[in-house]
Structure formats: structure tokens, C-alpha cells
CSV table of C-alpha atoms and ligand atoms in Angstrom, one decimal:
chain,number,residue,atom,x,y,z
A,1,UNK,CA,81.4,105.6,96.0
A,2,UNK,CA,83.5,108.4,97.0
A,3,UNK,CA,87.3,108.6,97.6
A,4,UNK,CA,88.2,109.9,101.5
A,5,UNK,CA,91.0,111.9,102.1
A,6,UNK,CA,93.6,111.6,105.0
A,7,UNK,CA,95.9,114.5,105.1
A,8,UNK,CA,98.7,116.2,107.6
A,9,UNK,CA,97.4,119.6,108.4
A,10,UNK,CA,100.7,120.9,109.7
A,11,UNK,CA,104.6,120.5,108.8
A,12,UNK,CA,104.2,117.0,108.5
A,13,UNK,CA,104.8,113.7,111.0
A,14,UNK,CA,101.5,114.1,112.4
A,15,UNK,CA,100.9,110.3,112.6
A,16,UNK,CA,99.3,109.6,109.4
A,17,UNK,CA,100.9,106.4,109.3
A,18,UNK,CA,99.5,105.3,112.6
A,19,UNK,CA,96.1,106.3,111.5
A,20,UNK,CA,95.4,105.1,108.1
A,21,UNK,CA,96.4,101.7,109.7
A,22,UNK,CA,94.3,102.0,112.2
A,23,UNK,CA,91.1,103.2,109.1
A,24,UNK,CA,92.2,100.5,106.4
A,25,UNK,CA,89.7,98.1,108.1
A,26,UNK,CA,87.2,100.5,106.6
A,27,UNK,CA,88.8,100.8,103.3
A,28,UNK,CA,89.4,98.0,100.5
A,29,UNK,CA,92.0,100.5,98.5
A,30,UNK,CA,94.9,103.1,99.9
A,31,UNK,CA,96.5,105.2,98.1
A,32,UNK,CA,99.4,107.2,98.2
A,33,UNK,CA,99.1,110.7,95.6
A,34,UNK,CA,101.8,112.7,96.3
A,35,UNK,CA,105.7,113.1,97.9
A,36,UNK,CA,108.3,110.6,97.7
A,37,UNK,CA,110.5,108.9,100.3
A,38,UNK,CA,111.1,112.0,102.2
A,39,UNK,CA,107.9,110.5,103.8
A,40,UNK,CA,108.6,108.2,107.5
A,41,UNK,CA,105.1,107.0,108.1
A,42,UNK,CA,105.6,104.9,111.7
A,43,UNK,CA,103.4,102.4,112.7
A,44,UNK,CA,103.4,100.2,116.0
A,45,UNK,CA,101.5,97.4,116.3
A,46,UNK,CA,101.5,94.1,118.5
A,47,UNK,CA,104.9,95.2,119.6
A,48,UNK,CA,106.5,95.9,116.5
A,49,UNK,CA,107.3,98.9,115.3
A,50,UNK,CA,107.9,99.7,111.3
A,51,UNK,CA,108.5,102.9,108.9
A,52,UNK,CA,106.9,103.1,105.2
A,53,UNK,CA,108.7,105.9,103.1
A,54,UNK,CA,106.8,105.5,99.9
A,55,UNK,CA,104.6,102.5,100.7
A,56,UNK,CA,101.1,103.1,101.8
A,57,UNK,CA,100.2,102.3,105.3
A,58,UNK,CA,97.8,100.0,104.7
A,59,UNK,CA,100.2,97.4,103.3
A,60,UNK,CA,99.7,95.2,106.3
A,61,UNK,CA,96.1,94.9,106.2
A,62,UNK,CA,95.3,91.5,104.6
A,63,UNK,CA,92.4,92.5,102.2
A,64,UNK,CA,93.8,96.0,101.6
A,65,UNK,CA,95.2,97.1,97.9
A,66,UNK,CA,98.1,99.4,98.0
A,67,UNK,CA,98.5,101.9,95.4
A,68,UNK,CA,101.4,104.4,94.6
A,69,UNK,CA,99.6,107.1,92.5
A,70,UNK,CA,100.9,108.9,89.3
A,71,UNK,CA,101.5,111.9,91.3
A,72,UNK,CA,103.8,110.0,94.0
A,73,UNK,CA,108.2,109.7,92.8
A,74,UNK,CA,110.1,106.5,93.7
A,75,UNK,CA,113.6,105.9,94.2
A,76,UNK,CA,113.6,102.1,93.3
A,77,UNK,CA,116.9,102.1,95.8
A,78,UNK,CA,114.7,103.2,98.9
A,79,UNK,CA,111.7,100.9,97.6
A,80,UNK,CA,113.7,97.8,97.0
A,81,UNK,CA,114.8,98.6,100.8
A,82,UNK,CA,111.5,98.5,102.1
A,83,UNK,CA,110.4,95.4,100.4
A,84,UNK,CA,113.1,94.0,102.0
A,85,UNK,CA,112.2,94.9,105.2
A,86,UNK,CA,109.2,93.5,104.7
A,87,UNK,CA,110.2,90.3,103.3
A,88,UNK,CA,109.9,88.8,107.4
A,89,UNK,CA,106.3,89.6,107.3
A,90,UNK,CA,105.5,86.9,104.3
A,91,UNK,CA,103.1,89.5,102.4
A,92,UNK,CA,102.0,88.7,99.2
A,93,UNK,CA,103.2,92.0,97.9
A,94,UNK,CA,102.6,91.3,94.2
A,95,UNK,CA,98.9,91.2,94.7
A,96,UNK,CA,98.9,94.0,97.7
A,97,UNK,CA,100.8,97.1,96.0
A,98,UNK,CA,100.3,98.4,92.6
A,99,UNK,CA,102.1,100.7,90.9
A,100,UNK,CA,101.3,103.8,88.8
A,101,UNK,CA,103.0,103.9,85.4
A,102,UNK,CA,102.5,107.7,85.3
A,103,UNK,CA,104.9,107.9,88.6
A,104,UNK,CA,107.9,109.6,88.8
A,105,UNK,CA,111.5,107.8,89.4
A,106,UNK,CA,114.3,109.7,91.1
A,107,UNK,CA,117.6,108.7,89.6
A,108,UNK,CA,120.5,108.7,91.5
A,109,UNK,CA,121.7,111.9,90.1
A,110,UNK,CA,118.4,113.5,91.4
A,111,UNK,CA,119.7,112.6,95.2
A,112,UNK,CA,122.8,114.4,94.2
A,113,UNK,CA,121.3,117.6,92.3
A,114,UNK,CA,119.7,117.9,95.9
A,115,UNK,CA,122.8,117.7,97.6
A,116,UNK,CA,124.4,120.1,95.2
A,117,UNK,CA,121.3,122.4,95.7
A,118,UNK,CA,121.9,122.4,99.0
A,119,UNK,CA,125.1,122.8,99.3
A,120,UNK,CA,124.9,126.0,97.1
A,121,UNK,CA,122.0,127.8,99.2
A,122,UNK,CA,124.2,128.0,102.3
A,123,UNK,CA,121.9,129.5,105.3
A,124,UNK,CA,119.3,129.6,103.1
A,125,UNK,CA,119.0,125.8,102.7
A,126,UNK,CA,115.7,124.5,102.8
A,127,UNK,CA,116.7,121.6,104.9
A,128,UNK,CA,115.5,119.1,102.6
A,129,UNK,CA,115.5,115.7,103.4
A,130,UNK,CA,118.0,115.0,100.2
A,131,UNK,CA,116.3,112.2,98.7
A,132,UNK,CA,116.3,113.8,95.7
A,133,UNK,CA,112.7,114.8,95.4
A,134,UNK,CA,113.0,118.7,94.3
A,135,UNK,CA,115.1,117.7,91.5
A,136,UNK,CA,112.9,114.9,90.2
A,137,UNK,CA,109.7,117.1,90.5
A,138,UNK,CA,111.8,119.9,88.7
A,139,UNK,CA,112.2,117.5,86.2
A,140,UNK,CA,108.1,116.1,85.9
A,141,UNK,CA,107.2,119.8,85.3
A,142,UNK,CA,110.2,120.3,82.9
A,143,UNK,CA,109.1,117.1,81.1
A,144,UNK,CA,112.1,115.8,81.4
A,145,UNK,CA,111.1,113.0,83.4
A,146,UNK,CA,111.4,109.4,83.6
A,147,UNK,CA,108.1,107.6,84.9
A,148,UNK,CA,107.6,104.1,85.8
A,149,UNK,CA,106.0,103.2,82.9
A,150,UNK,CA,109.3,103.9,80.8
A,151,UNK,CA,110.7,100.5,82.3
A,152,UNK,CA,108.4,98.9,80.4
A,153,UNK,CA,110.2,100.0,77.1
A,154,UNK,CA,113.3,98.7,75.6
A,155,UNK,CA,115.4,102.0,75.2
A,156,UNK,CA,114.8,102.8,78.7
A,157,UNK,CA,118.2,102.8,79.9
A,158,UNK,CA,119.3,104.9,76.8
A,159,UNK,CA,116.4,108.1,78.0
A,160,UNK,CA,118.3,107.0,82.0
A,161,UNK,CA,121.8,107.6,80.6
A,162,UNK,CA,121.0,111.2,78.2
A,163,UNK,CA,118.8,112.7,82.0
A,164,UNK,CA,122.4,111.3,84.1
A,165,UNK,CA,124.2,113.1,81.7
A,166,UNK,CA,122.3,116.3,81.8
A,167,UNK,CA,122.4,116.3,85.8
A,168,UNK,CA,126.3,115.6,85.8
A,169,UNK,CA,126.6,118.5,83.7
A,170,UNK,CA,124.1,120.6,86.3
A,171,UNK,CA,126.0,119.3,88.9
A,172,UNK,CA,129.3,120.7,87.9
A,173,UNK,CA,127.8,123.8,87.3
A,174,UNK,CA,127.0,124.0,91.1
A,175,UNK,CA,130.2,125.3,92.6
A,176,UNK,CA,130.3,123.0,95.2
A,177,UNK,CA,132.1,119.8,96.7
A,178,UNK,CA,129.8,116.7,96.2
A,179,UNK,CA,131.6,113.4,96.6
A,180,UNK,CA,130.2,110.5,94.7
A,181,UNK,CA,131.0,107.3,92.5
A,182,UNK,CA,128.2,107.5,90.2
A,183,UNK,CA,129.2,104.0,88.7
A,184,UNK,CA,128.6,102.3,92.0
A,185,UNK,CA,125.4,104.6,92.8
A,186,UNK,CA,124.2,103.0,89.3
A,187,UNK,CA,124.4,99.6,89.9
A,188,UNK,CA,122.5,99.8,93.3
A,189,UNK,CA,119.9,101.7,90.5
A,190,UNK,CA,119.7,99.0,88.3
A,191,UNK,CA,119.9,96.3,90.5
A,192,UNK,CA,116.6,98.0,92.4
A,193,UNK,CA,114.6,98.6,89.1
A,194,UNK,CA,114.8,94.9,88.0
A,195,UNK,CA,113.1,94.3,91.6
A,196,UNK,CA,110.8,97.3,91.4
A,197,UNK,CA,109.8,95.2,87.8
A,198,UNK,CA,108.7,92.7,89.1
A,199,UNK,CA,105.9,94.5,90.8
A,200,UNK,CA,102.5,94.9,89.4
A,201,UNK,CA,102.6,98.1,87.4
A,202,UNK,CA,99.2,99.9,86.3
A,203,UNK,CA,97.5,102.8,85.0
A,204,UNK,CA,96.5,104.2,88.7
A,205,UNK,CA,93.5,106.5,87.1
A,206,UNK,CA,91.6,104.1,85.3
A,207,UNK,CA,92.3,101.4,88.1
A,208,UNK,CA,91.0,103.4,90.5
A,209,UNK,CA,87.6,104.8,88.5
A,210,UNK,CA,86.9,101.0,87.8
A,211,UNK,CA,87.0,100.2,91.6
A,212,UNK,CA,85.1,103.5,92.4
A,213,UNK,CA,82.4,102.1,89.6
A,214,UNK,CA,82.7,98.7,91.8
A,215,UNK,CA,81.3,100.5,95.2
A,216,UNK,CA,84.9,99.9,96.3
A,217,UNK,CA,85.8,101.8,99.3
A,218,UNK,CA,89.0,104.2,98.8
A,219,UNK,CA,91.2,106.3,101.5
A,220,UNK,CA,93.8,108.9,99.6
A,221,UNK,CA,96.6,109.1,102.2
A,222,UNK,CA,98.9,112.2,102.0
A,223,UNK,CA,102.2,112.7,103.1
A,224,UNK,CA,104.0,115.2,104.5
A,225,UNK,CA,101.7,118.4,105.8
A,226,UNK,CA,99.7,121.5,104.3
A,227,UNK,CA,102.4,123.9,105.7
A,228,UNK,CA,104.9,122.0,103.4
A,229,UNK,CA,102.6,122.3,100.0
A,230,UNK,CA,104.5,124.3,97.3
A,231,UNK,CA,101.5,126.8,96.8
A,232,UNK,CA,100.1,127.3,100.4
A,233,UNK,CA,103.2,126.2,102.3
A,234,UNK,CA,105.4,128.4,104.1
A,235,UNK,CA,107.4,128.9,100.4
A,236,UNK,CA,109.9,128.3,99.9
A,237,UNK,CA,110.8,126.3,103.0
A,238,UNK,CA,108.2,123.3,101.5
A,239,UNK,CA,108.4,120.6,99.9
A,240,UNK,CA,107.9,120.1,95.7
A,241,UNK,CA,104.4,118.8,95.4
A,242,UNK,CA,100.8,119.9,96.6
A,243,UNK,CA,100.0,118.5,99.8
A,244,UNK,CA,96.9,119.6,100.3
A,245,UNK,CA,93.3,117.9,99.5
A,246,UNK,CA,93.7,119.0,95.6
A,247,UNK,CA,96.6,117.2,95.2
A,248,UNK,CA,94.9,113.5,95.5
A,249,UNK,CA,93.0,114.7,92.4
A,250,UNK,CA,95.9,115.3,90.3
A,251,UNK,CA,98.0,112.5,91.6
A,252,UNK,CA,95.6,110.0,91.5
A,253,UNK,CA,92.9,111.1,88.6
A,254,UNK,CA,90.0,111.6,90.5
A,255,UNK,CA,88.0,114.3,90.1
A,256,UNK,CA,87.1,117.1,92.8
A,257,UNK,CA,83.4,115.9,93.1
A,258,UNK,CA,84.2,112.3,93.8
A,259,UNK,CA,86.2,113.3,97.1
A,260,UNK,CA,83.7,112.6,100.0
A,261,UNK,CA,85.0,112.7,103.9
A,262,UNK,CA,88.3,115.0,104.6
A,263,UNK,CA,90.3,114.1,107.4
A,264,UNK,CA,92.7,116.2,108.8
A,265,UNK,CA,95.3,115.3,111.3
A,266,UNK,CA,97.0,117.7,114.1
A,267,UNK,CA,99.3,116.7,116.6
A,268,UNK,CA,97.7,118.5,120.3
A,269,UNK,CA,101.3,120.5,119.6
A,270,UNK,CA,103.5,121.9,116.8
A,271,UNK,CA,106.5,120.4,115.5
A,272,UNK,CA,108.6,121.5,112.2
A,273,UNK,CA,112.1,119.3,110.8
A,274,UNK,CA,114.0,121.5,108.5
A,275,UNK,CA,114.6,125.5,107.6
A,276,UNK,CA,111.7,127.9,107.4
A,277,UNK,CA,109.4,129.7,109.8
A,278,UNK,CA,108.2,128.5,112.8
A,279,UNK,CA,105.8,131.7,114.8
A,280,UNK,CA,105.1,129.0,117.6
A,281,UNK,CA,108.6,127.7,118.1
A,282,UNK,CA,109.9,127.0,121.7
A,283,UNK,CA,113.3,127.1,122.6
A,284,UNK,CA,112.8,126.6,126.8
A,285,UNK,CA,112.4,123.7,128.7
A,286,UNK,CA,108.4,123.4,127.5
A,287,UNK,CA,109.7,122.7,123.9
A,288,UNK,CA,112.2,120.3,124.9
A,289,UNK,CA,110.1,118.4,127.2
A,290,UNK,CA,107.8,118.2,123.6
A,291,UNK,CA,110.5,116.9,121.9
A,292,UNK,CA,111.5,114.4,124.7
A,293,UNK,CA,107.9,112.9,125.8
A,294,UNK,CA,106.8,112.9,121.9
A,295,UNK,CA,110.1,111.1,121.0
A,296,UNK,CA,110.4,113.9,118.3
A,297,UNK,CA,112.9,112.6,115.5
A,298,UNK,CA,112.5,112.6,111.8
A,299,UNK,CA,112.0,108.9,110.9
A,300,UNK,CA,113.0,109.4,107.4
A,301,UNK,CA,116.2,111.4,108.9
A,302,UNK,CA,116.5,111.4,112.7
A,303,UNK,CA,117.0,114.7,112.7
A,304,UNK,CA,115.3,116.4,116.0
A,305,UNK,CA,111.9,118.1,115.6
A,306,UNK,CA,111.2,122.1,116.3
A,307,UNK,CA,108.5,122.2,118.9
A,308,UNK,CA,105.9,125.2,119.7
A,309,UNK,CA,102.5,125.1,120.9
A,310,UNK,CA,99.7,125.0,118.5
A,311,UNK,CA,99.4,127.0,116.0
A,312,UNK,CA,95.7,127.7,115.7
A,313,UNK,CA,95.5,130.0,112.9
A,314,UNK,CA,98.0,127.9,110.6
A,315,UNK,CA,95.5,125.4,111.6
A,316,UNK,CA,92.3,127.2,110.7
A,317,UNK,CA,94.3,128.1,107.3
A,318,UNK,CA,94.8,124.2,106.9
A,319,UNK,CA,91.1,123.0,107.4
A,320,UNK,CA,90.4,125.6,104.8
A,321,UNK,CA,92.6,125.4,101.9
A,322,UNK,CA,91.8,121.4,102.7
A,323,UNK,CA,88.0,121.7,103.3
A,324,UNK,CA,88.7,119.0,106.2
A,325,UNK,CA,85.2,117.8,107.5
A,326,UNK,CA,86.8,115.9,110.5
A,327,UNK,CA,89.6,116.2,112.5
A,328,UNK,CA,92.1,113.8,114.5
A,329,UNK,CA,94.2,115.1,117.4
A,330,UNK,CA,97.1,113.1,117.9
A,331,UNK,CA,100.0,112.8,120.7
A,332,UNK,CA,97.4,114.8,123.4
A,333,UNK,CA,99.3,112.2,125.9
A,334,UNK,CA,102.6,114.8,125.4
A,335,UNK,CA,100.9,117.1,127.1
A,336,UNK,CA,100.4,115.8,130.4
A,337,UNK,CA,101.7,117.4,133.0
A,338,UNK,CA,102.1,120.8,131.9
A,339,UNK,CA,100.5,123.4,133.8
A,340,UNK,CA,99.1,125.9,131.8
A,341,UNK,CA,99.0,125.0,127.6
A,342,UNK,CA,99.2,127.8,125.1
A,343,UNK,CA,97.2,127.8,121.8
A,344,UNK,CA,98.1,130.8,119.2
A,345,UNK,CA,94.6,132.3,118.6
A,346,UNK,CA,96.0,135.4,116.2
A,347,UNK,CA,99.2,137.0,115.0
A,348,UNK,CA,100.8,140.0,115.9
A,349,UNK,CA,101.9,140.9,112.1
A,350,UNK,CA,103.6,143.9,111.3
A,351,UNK,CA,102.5,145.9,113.9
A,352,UNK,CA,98.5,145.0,113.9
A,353,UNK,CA,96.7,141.7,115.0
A,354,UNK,CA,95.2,139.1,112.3
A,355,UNK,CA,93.6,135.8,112.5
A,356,UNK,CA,94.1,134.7,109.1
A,357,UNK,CA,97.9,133.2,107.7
A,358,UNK,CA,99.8,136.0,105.7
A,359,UNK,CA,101.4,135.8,102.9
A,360,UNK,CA,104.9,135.9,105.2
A,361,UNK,CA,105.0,133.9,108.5
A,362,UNK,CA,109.0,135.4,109.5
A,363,UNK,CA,109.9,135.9,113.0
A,364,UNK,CA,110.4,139.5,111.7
A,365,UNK,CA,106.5,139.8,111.2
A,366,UNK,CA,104.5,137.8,113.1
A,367,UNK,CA,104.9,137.2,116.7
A,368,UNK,CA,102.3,134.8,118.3
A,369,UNK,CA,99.3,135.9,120.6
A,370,UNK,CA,98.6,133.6,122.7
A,371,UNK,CA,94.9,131.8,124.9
A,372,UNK,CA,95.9,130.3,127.7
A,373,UNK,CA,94.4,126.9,129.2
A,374,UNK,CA,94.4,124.6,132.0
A,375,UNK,CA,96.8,121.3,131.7
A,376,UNK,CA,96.4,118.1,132.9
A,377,UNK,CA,98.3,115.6,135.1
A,378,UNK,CA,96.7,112.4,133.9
A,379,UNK,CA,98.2,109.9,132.0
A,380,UNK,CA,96.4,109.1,128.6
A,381,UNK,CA,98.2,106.1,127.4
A,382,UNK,CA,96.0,103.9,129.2
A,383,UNK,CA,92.9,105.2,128.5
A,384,UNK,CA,90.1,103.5,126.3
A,385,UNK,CA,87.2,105.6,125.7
A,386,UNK,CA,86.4,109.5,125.5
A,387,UNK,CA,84.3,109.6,128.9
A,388,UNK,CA,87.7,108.6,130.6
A,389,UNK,CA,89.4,111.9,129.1
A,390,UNK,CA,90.4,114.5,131.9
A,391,UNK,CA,87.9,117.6,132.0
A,392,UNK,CA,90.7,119.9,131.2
A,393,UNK,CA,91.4,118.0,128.2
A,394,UNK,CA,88.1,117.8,127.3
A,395,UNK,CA,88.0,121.5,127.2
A,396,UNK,CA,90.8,121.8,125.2
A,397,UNK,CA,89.4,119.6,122.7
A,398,UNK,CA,85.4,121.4,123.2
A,399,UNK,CA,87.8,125.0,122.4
A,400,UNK,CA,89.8,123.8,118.9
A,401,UNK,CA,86.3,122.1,117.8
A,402,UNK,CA,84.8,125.5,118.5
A,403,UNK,CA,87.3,127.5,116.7
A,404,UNK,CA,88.0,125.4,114.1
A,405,UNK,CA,84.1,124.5,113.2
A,406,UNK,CA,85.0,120.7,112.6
A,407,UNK,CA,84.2,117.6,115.2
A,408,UNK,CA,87.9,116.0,116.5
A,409,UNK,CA,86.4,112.6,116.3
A,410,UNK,CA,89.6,110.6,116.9
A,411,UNK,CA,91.7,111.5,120.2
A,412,UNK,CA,95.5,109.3,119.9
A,413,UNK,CA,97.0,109.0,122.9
A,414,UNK,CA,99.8,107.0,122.2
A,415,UNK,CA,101.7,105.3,119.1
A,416,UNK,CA,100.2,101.9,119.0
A,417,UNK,CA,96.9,101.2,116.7
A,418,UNK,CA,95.3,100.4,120.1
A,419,UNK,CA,95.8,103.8,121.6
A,420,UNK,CA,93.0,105.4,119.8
A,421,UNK,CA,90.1,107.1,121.2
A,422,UNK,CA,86.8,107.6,119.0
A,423,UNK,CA,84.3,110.4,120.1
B,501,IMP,P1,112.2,117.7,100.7
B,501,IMP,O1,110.8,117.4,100.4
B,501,IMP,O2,113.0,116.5,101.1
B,501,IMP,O3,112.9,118.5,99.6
B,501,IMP,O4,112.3,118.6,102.0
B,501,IMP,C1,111.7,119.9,102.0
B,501,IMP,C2,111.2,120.3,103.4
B,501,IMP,O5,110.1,119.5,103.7
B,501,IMP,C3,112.2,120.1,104.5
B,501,IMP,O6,112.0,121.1,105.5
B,501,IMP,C4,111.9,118.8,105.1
B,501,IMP,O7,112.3,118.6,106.4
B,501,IMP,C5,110.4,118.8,104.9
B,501,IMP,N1,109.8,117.4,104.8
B,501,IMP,C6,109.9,116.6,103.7
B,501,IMP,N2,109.2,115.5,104.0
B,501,IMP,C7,108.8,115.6,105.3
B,501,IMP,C8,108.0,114.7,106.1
B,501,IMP,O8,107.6,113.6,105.7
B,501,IMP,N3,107.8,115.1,107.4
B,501,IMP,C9,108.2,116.4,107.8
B,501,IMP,N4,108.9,117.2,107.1
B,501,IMP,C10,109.2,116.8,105.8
């Protein structure tokens, strides 16, 4: 039985959350492989409304199994918080969420070696989310890490204390002003990994291969987007593991030929939180209307989204590098009401027009070139099934299918798990 992949084919928030809720019916197992709790996935359903950072989406799915993968880091503060949170909803979350032992825990003096980090880059900052996931992946490929599987050990606060010490001293070397009682930053720590212990820990790979041997059914949910990956991202304003389909083989253990479906996810738009390069960017009343209708706010941060039209080649680079095999186009209900919709169908780069995504996406070098298509007035947010879809819609959908060479076959057109449209 083949694993499926569900992956962000832009700079992230496309609604992956909202959509592997609305597959895990279809799937006994999800698992997260990559990224941390700079992830918000948001889900809506029955009139609640909840955001996982590190917790895969199909925790509240009755027969679904939950797993954080070996290639995922944890910040036992964050994830004793959203076991709290879902305390109300009385899941048995012992038996629902396992955890890899090969994962990755972010310390307390990661969060602040990201601040530091920060604060030392100046304009250049990457505008990372400062949950401290740069410096803990720094430290996975330094093999200085501590995994999950290290709690299981007696001397594991003794490795804990020798890595804080090493960061204090890194901090200081940053010539910066970073306020912090580490003492009190600890105790939250330790408080959170006796919690995060009582959780079902495993070894993810072998798990995983056994269920796979089952004819268990299993959906890889990414985070973040392709844009962000640290090799085909717009580097270095990424994040610090590979988002992109290869990445579910290395932080899960499965291997390249057991991945069956790819499924990409787009928003009908473009939208970017943080520093970096942005060709499609809007700064008129089209991008704010974007970010008003769309409700565009980091859930992990709240900071406001960077909204443009779609980027088409960015897009076409994404279902490559990914090898998506079929797509979802979510939020097409933002667009209502706009006139005329732009799609970026090339780059103007350096003086000459491509189609593919350069090595350098800077305002200085590319500027967009632009199709343009008829809007629509009609309000989605109501509608059921694809024959109620407006025409112009429908072409707009019929001309990304045609460029891209991959069947949309799920239209969103709203947040809630209802609001999904299969073609
Ligand atoms: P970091 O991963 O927190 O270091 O952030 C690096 C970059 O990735 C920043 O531009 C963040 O805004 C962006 N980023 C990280 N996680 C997400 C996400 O889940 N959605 C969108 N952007 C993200």
C-alpha cells in the first residue's frame, strides 16, 4: 500500500490543515515529516475553530493514528500547550498520537539562539517565526542534537544542561540585547517533557513499514510550502528543513518508490509571512482586499500576510520539484468580485522573458508578466458541487489545469470541512 503525500506548493498557509481533515476519512495513518511549531494548521468544523502547530491534522478523526515523524522538532512547551487545548475534546490521545524517538526537541535556548540570530541580521532578517527551529535543525545536522528518544535515558538532563551551556555561550557571542530568565524558561521545559513522556513514543520508520505491510492506508502531511524548502526555496528567506515531496522520505523512512498519489495545494492567490522575495506582491487596494476577504494572518504569529496574484511559474516549479499528480485550489471564494484576475505566466528576468524559476527571484531581476482573466461576482461559500461553479471560474480553473498538466480535483471555497468542492 503506498504512502500519499499532501504538500503546500507555495509559501505556506495554503490550508493544509483544512484539507487533510477533510481526507483522514480515507486514511487510517497521518503523519507529520517535517517543520516544527512554526506550523498553524487551522481547521473549522461544526462551528469550532482550532490550530495544530506540531500535531497532525487528523487528530480529531476517531479511527485516525497520528504520527510526528523523525524528521519533525518539538518544543515540549508548545506541545504540552496543544494537548491542553485539546483536553475539552476528551480524545484518547495516548492511543491517537505517536511519537518518533528519532525527532528533534528544541530547547529553550534554541527559541533564544533564534531570537539572537535575528536580532543580529538586522534588515536582512529572515522573519522567522522564532520558535527556535533554525537553531535546532542547525544542531540535527551538527549532531549535536537532542531527540525524543534521549528522554528515555537516565543522563538525559546531564546531555540538556552541556547543549544549554553551549547555546548560552553562542548567545553571548551574538552582540545583541536578548532578555531572558533561563531558570524560569527551564522549568516550563521540564515541566512539559514529563507530559510529553507520557505519550506513546516509537520508532516512526519501522511503525510505519509494518502498517504499510498491513495494507494500512497512510497520508504524509507537510508543513509549511515548497517556496520555503531550504534547497528549492527562495534561500535564504526559507525555512530549515525540506519541504518538498522528498522530504516525507527522509523524515519518515519511507522510501521514494513507496510514495503513491502527490497532492499539491494552492491558494486561487499568493500570500507570503516573513522577509524574502515576493515577484507577485501587491501593495494597492487588490492586495489588501486579499488580505481582508481571506482573513490573512499568520496563525502561528498573527502577523499580516503579503498578497499578489498567482504566481504561475513558482507554481509550475512546485508541481515539479514535487511531482504533484493532483492539485487542490483553495480560498477561490477570495476572489469574488474582482474584475479582471491576473495570473503571472513568465518573468521578465534580467532583461529577457523566462518561464521557468531562476536561481534569484529579487525585485531587482524579475518583474512579473502578466495573462489577464475574467472575475466573477458570485458568491462561493454556498455552493455544493462543481456544476454550480461560475463559468468564469471555471475557466480559470480549465487554464491553471492546462498550464500546469495536473487535474485541480478539489475546489475550497471556504474554511469549514463542508466547503469543499470535488471535480
Ligand atoms: P522559521 O521556520 O520559523 O525559521 O521561519 C522561516 C521563514 O518561514 C519565515 O519567513 C517564516 O515566516 C516562514 N514560515 C515558517 N513556518 C511557516 C508557516 O507555517 N507558514 C508560512 N510561513 C512560514
Amino acid at each position: 500500500m503506498a504512502v500519499d503525500l499532501l504538500l503546500g506548493l507555495q509559501w505556506g498557509d495554503e490550508g493544509k490543515g483544512k484539507i487533510v481533515d477533510v481526507l483522514t476519512e480515507n486514511y487510517d495513518i497521518i503523519a507529520r515529516f517535517q517543520g516544527g511549531p512554526n506550523a498553524g494548521h487551522t481547521l473549522e468544523f461544526d462551528g469550532i475553530k482550532h490550530v495544530l502547530h506540531t500535531i497532525p491534522s487528523g487528530i480529531f478523526h476517531k479511527n485516525a493514528v497520528n504520527v510526528v515523524g523523525n524528521g519533525v522538532v518539538i518544543d515540549p512547551v508548545i506541545f504540552k500547550k496543544e494537548l491542553d487545548a485539546l483536553k475539552k475534546f476528551k480524545l484518547d490521545v495516548k492511543s491517537k498520537l505517536f511519537i518518533s524517538r528519532k525527532a528533534h526537541l528544541i530547547l529553550p535556548t534554541h527559541r533564544l539562539l533564534d531570537a539572537a540570530s535575528e536580532a543580529s541580521k538586522g534588515k536582512a532578517k529572515i522573519g522567522s517565526t522564532l520558535k527556535g527551529i533554525g537553531p535546532t535543525y542547525m544542531d540535527k545536522t551538527g549532531r549535536n542534537g537532542m531527540r525524543v528518544g534521549d528522554l528515555e535515558l537516565s543522563d538525559w538532563k546531564e546531555k540538556y544542561r552541556s547543549l544549554a551551556n553551549k547555546h548560552e555561550a553562542m548567545i553571548n557571542f551574538y552582540d545583541v540585547d536578548i532578555q531572558y530568565d533561563l531558570a524560569e524558561l527551564e522549568a516550563d521545559f521540564f515541566k512539559a517533557v514529563e507530559e510529553l513522556k507520557t505519550l506513546t513514543f516509537i520508532d516512526s520508520e519501522e511503525y510505519l513499514y509494518q502498517a504499510q505491510k498491513a495494507g494500512k492506508k497512510i497520508l504524509a502531511e507537510g508543513a509549511q510550502g515548497s517556496l520555503l524548502d531550504i534547497d528549492f526555496g527562495t534561500y535564504p528567506f526559507v525555512t530549515s528543513s525540506n519541504t518538498t515531496a522528498a522530504g516525507a522520505c527522509t523524515g519518515l523512512g519511507v522510501a521514494p518508490n513507496q510514495i503513491g498519489e502527490v497532492k499539491g495545494i494552492f491558494k486561487a492567490y499568493t500570500t507570503r509571512v516573513g522577509s524574502g522575495p515576493f515577484p507577485t506582491e501587491l501593495f494597492d487596494e487588490d492586495g489588501e482586499t486579499m488580505g481582508r476577504v481571506g482573513n490573512e494572518f499568520g496563525a502561528t504569529t498573527g502577523r499580516p500576510r503579503r498578497c499578489g496574484w498567482l504566481d504561475l511559474v513558482a507554481l509550475k516549479y512546485a508541481v515539479r520539484v514535487n511531482g504533484v499528480t493532483e492539485l487542490m485550489m483553495m480560498k477561490g471564494d477570495v476572489l469574488s468580485g474582482f474584475e479582471k484576475l491576473k495570473v503571472c505566466t513568465a518573468y521578465n528576468y534580467k532583461g529577457e522573458q523566462i518561464e521557468h524559476f531562476p536561481y534569484n527571484i529579487e525585485a531587482e531581476n524579475v518583474t512579473p508578466v502578466y495573462s489577464e482573466m475574467d472575475g466573477w461576482k458570485e458568491d462561493l461559500t454556498k455552493m455544493t458541487s462543481a456544476d454550480q461553479l461560475p463559468k468564469a471560474l471555471n475557466a480559470y480553473i480549465e487554464f491553471l489545469e492546462k498550464e500546469l498538466e495536473v487535474p485541480i480535483k478539489i475546489v475550497s471555497v471556504g474554511p469549514d470541512r463542508t466547503q469543499t468542492i470535488l471535480r
